Coordinates of C-alpha atoms in Angstrom, one line a residue:
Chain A
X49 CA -6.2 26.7 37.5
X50 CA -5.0 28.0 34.4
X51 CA -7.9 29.1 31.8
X52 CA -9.0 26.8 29.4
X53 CA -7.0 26.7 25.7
X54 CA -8.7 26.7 23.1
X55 CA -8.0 24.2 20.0
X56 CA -10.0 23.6 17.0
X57 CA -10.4 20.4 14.8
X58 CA -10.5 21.4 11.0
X59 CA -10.8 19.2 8.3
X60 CA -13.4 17.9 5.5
X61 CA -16.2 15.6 6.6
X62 CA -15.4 11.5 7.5
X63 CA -11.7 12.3 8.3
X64 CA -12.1 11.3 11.6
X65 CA -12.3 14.6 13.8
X66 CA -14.7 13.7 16.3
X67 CA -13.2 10.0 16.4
X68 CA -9.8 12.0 17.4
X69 CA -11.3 14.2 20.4
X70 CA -13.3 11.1 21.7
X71 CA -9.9 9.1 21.9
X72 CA -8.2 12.0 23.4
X73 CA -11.1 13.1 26.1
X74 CA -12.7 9.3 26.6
X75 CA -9.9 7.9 25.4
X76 CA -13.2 5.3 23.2
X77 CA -13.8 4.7 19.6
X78 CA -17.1 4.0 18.0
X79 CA -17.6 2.6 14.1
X80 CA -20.9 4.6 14.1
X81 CA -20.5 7.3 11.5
X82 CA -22.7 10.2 13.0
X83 CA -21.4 13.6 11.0
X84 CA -20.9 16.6 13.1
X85 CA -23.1 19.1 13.1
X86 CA -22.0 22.9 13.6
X87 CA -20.0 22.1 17.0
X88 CA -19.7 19.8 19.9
X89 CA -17.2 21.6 22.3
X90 CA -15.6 19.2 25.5
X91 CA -13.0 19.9 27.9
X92 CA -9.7 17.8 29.3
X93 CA -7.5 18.8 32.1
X94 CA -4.3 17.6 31.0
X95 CA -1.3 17.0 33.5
X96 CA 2.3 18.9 31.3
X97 CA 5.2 16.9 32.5
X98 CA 6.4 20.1 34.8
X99 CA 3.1 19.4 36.9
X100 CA 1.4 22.2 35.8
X101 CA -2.5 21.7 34.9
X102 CA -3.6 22.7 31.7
X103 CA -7.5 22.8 30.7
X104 CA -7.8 22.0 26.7
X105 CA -11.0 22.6 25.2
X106 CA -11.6 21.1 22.0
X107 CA -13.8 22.2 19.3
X108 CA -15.1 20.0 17.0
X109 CA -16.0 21.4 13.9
X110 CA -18.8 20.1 11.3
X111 CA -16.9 19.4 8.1
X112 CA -16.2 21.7 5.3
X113 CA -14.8 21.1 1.6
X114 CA -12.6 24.4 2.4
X115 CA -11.3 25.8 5.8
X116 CA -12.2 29.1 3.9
X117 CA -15.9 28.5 5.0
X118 CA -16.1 28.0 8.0
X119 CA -17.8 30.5 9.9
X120 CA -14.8 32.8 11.3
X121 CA -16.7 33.2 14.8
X122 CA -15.8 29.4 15.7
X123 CA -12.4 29.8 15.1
X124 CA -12.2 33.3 17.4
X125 CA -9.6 32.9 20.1
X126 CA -7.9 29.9 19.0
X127 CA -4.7 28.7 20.5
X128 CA -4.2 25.6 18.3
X129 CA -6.0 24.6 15.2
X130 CA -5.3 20.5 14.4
X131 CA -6.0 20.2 10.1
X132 CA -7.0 16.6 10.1
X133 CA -7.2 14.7 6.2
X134 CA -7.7 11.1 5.5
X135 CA -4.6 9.1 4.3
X136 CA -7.2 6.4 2.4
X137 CA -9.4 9.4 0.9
X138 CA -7.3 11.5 -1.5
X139 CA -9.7 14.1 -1.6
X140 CA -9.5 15.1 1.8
X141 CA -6.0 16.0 1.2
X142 CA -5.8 17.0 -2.6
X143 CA -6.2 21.0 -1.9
X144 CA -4.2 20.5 1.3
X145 CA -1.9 23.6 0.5
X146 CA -4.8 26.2 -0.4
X147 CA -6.2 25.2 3.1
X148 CA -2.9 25.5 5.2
X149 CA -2.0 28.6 3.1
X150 CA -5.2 30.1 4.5
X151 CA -4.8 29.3 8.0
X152 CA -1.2 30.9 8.4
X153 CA -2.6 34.2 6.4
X154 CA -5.3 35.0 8.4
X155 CA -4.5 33.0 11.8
X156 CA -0.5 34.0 12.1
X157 CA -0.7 33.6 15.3
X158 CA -2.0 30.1 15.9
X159 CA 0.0 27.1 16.3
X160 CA -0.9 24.9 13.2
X161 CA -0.9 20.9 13.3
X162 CA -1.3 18.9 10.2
X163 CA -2.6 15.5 11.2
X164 CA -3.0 12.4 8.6
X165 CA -5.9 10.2 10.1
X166 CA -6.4 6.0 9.7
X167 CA -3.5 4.8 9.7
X168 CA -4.6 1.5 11.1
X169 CA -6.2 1.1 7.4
X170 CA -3.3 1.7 5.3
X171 CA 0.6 2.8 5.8
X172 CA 1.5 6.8 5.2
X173 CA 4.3 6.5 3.5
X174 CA 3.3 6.9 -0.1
X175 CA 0.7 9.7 1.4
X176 CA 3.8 11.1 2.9
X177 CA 5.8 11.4 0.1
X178 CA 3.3 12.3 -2.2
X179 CA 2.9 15.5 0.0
X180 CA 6.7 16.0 0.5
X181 CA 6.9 17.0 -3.3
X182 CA 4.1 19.2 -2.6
X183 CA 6.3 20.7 0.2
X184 CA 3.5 19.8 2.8
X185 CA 4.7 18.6 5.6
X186 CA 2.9 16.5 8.1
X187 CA 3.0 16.2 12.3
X188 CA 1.7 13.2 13.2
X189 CA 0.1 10.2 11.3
X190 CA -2.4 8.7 13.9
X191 CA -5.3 6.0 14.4
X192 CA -8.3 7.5 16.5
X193 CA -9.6 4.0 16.6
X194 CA -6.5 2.4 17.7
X195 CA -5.0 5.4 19.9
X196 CA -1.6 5.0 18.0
X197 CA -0.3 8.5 18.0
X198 CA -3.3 10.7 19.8
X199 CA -2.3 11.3 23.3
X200 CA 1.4 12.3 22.5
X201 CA -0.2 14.7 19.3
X202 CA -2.4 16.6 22.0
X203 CA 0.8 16.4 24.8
X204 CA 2.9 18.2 21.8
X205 CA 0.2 20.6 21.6
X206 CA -0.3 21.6 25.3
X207 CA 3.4 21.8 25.9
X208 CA 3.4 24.4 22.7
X209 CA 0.5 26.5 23.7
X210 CA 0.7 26.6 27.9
Chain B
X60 CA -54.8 40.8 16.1
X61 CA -53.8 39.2 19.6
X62 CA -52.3 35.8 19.9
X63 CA -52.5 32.7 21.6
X64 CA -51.2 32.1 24.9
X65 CA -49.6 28.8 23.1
X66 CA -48.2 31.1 20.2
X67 CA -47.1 33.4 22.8
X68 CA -45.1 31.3 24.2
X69 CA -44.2 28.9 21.6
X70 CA -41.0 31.4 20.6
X71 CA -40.5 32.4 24.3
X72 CA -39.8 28.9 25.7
X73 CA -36.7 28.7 23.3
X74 CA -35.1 31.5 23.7
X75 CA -33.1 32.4 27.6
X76 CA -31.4 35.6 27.7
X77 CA -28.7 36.2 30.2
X78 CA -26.9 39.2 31.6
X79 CA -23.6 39.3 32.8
X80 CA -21.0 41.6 34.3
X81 CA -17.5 41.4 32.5
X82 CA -16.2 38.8 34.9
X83 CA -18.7 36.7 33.5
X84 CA -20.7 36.5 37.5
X85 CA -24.8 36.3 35.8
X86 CA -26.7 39.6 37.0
X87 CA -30.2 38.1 35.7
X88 CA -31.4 35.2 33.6
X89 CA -34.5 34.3 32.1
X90 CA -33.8 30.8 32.6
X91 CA -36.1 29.6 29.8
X92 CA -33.5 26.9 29.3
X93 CA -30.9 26.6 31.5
X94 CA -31.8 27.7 35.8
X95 CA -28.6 30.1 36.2
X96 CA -28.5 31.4 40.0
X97 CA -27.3 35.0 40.1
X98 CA -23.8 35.6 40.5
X99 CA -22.8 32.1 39.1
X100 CA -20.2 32.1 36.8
X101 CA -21.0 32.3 32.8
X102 CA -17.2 31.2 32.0
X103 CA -17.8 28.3 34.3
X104 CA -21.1 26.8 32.9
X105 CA -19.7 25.2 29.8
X106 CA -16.5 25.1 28.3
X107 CA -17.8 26.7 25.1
X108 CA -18.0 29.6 27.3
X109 CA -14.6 29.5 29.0
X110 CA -12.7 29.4 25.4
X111 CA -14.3 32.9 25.2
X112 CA -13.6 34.6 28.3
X113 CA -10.4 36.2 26.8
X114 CA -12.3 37.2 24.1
X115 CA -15.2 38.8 25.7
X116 CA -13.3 40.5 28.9
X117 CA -11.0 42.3 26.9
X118 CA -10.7 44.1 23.3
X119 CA -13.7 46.1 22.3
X120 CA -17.5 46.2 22.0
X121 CA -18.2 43.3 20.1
X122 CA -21.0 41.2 19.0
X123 CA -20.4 37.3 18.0
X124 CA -23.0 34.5 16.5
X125 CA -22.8 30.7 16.8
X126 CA -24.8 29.4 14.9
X127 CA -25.5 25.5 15.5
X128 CA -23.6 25.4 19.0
X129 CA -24.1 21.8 21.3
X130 CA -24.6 22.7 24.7
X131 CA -24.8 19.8 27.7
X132 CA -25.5 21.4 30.8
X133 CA -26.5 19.2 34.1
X134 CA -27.3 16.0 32.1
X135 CA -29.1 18.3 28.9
X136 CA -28.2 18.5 25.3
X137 CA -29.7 21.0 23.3
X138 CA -28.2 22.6 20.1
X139 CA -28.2 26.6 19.9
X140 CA -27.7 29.2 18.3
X141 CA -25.6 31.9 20.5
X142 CA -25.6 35.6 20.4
X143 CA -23.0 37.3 22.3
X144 CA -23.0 41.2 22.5
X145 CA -20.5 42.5 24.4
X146 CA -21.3 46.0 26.6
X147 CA -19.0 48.4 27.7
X148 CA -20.7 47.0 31.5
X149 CA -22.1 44.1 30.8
X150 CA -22.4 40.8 28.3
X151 CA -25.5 40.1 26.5
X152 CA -25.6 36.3 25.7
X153 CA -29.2 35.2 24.0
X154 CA -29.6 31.0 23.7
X155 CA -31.8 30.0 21.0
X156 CA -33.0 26.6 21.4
X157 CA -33.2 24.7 18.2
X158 CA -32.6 21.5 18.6
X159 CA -35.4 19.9 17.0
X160 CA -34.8 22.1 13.8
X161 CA -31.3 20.7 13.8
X162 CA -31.9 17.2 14.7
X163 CA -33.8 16.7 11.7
X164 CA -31.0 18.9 10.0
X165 CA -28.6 16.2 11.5
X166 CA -30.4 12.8 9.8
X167 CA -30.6 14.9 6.2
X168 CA -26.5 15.5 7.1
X169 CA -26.0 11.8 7.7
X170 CA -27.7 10.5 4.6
X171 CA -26.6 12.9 2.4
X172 CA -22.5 12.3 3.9
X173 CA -23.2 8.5 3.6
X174 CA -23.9 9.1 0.5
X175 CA -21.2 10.7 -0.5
X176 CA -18.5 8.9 1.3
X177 CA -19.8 5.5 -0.5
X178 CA -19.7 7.4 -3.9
X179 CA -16.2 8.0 -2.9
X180 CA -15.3 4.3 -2.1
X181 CA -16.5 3.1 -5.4
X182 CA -14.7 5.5 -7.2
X183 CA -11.9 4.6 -5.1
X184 CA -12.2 1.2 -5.6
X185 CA -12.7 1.7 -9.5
X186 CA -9.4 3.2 -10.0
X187 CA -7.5 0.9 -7.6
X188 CA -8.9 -1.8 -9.7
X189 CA -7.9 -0.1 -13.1
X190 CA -4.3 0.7 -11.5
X191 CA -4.4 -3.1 -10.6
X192 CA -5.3 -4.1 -14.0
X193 CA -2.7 -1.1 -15.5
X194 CA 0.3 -2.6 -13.5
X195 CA -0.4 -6.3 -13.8
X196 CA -0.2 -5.6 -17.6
X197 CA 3.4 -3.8 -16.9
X198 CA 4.9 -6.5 -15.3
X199 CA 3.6 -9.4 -18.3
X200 CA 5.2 -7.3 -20.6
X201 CA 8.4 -6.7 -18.4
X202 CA 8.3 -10.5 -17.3
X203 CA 7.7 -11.4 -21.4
X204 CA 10.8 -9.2 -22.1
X205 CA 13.1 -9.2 -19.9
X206 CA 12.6 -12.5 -18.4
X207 CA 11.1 -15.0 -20.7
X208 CA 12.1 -13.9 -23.9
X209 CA 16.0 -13.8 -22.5
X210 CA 15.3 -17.1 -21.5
X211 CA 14.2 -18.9 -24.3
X212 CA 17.2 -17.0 -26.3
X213 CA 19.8 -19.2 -23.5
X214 CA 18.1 -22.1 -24.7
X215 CA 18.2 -21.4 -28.4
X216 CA 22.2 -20.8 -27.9
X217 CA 21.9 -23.9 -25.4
X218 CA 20.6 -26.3 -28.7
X219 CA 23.3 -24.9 -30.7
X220 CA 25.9 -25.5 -28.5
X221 CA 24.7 -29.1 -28.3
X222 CA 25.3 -29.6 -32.4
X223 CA 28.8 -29.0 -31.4
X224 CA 31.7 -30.9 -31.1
X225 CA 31.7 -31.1 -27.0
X226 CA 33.4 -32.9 -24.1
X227 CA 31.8 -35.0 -22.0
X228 CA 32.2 -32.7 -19.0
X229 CA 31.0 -30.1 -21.3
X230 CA 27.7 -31.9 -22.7
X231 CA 26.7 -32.7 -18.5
X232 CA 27.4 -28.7 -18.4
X233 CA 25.3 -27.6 -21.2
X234 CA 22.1 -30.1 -20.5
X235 CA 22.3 -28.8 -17.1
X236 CA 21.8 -25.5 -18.0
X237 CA 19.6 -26.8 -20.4
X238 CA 17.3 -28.1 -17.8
X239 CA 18.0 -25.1 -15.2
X240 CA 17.0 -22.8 -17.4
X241 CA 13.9 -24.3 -19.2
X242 CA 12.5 -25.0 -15.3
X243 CA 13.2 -20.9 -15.4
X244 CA 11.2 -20.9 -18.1
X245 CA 8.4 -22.7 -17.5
X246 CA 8.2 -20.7 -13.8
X247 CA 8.2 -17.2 -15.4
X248 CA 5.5 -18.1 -17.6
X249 CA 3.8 -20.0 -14.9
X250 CA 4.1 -16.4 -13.1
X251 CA 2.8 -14.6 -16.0
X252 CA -0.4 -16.6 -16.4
X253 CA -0.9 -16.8 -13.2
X254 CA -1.0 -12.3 -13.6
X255 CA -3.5 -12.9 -15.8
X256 CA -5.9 -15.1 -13.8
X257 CA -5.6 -12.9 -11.0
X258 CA -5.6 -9.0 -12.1
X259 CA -8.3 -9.6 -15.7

């Protein structure tokens, strides 16, 4: 089997991160808020629709005000790096363009999803188009506690990076 | 000065060092932490060490930290800190146990986060509650405007058009929309009162 490709979660504190990779590995959800610290790391053998196996290890990151932060050593090797805000909480997505600035300067080489989180709490759209005259533009709105969304983000991603 | 056997070891038990070739096969282990047999597999223990093979068999000499890294191995969580020094022969990887330093770490990170994301709610909830208050005020006045005010200027031209000289048919015409549009009225104001219960 193929080695294990790597993918980080990014994103500021509460967005949902570790909610996301427990849908995706376990496919659970738990209301218990419990924040991150430094890293949890798990691993999902994923099936691509050509048959091929694909190990995805996911690295869950504590959060961070700015992506800038973040110790450079955890994000070493990357293959994917999901940027996860919080459509209800503004603030995870106000400086949204400094962050994904950052990550295309110094990670060129890294496929870059930009993932808006909750939506079982409120509807993207105004989120969305708030953004769009911002010029950011977003992947995937998903639920981690519903599932809407989460498998076919992380299938998008491992047909991308295999 | 000598220490104790208990201070000797207090550091010792913590830390595991571990020596591998570059294929990641383990040439010796200290196995404070973790038992690693020899020749087992580094890249195959956890996954956080599989994300780095590529990383640590090729490129240069390097040396990497991790600080705050959580490691379940054969039904064991601990939180470490992880060295990696890359060898031109060999990998040096050096676990440092600190999970109780971080587990206490972990409950401040909680509080403090809970904290926060409630201080964030409220002042949410403040401003959706001004914006409520801002828009509710928008659409009185609009409905006072546009709606009402209109309104009650039909009726005005209605009354005059009564003191005229009309025809029968006209008169059943004119106190119709007399009636239509004072129900009109009394809705759109009902509307606008009812703005006010609700939003102030």
């Amino acid at each position: 089997m193929e080695t294990g490709k790597k993918i980080v979660l990014l994103g500021q504190f509460g967005v949902g991160k570790t909610s996301l990779m427990r849908r995706f590995i376990t496919n659970a959800f738990s209301n218990d808020y419990k924040p991150t610290l430094g890293v949890q790391i798990k691993k999902k053998v994923v099936i691509l629709p050509s048959g091929k196996e694909l190990p995805m290890i996911i690295w869950d990151l504590e959060g961070f005000s700015s992506v800038s932060k973040t110790r450079a050593s955890y994000l070493i090797g990357s293959n994917a790096f999901i940027y996860v805000f919080d459509i209800t909480r503004p603030i995870t997505y106000y400086n949204l363009a400094e962050e994904l600035e950052f990550l295309k300067t110094n990670y060129t080489k890294v496929l870059l999803k930009v993932i808006g989180n909750k939506i079982d709490i409120q509807d993207p759209i105004d989120v969305n188009t708030f953004l769009q005259t911002k010029s950011i533009y977003v992947d995937a709105f998903v639920s981690a506690k519903t599932g809407d969304g989460v498998q076919e983000l992380f299938a998008e991603i491992a047909e991308k990076i295999q | 000065m000598i220490m104790t056997n208990d201070q000797n070891s207090f550091f010792a038990n913590k830390v595991q060092e571990i020596h591998t070739n570059l294929l990641g096969e383990v040439i010796q282990s200290s196995d404070t932490i973790f038992e690693l047999e020899k020749g087992a597999n580094i890249f195959e223990l956890h996954p956080f060490f599989e994300s780095m093979q590529q990383e640590l068999t090729s490129g240069h000499d390097n040396s990497l930290a991790f600080p705050c890294v959580q490691l379940d191995i054969d039904d064991r969580v601990i939180i470490c800190d992880i060295t990696i020094k890359k060898q031109r022969e060999f990998l040096a990887i050096l676990l440092f146990d600190y999970s109780t330093h971080y587990e206490h770490l972990h409950a401040a990170a909680h509080e403090k986060k809970t904290a926060l994301l409630n201080e964030q709610a409220h002042d949410l909830s403040l401003k959706h509650n001004e914006e409520r208050k801002e828009y509710s005020e928008l659409v009185r006045e609009s409905l006072k405007n546009k709606i009402i005010g209109q309104l009650e200027d039909v009726l005005l031209d209605t009354q005059k058009l009564c003191k005229t000289d009309l025809s029968k048919e006209q008169q059943i015409l004119v106190t119709d929309i007399e009636r239509t549009i004072t129900d009109l009225h009394r809705k759109a104001k009902q509307i606008r009162d009812s703005l006010e219960i609700n939003f102030n």
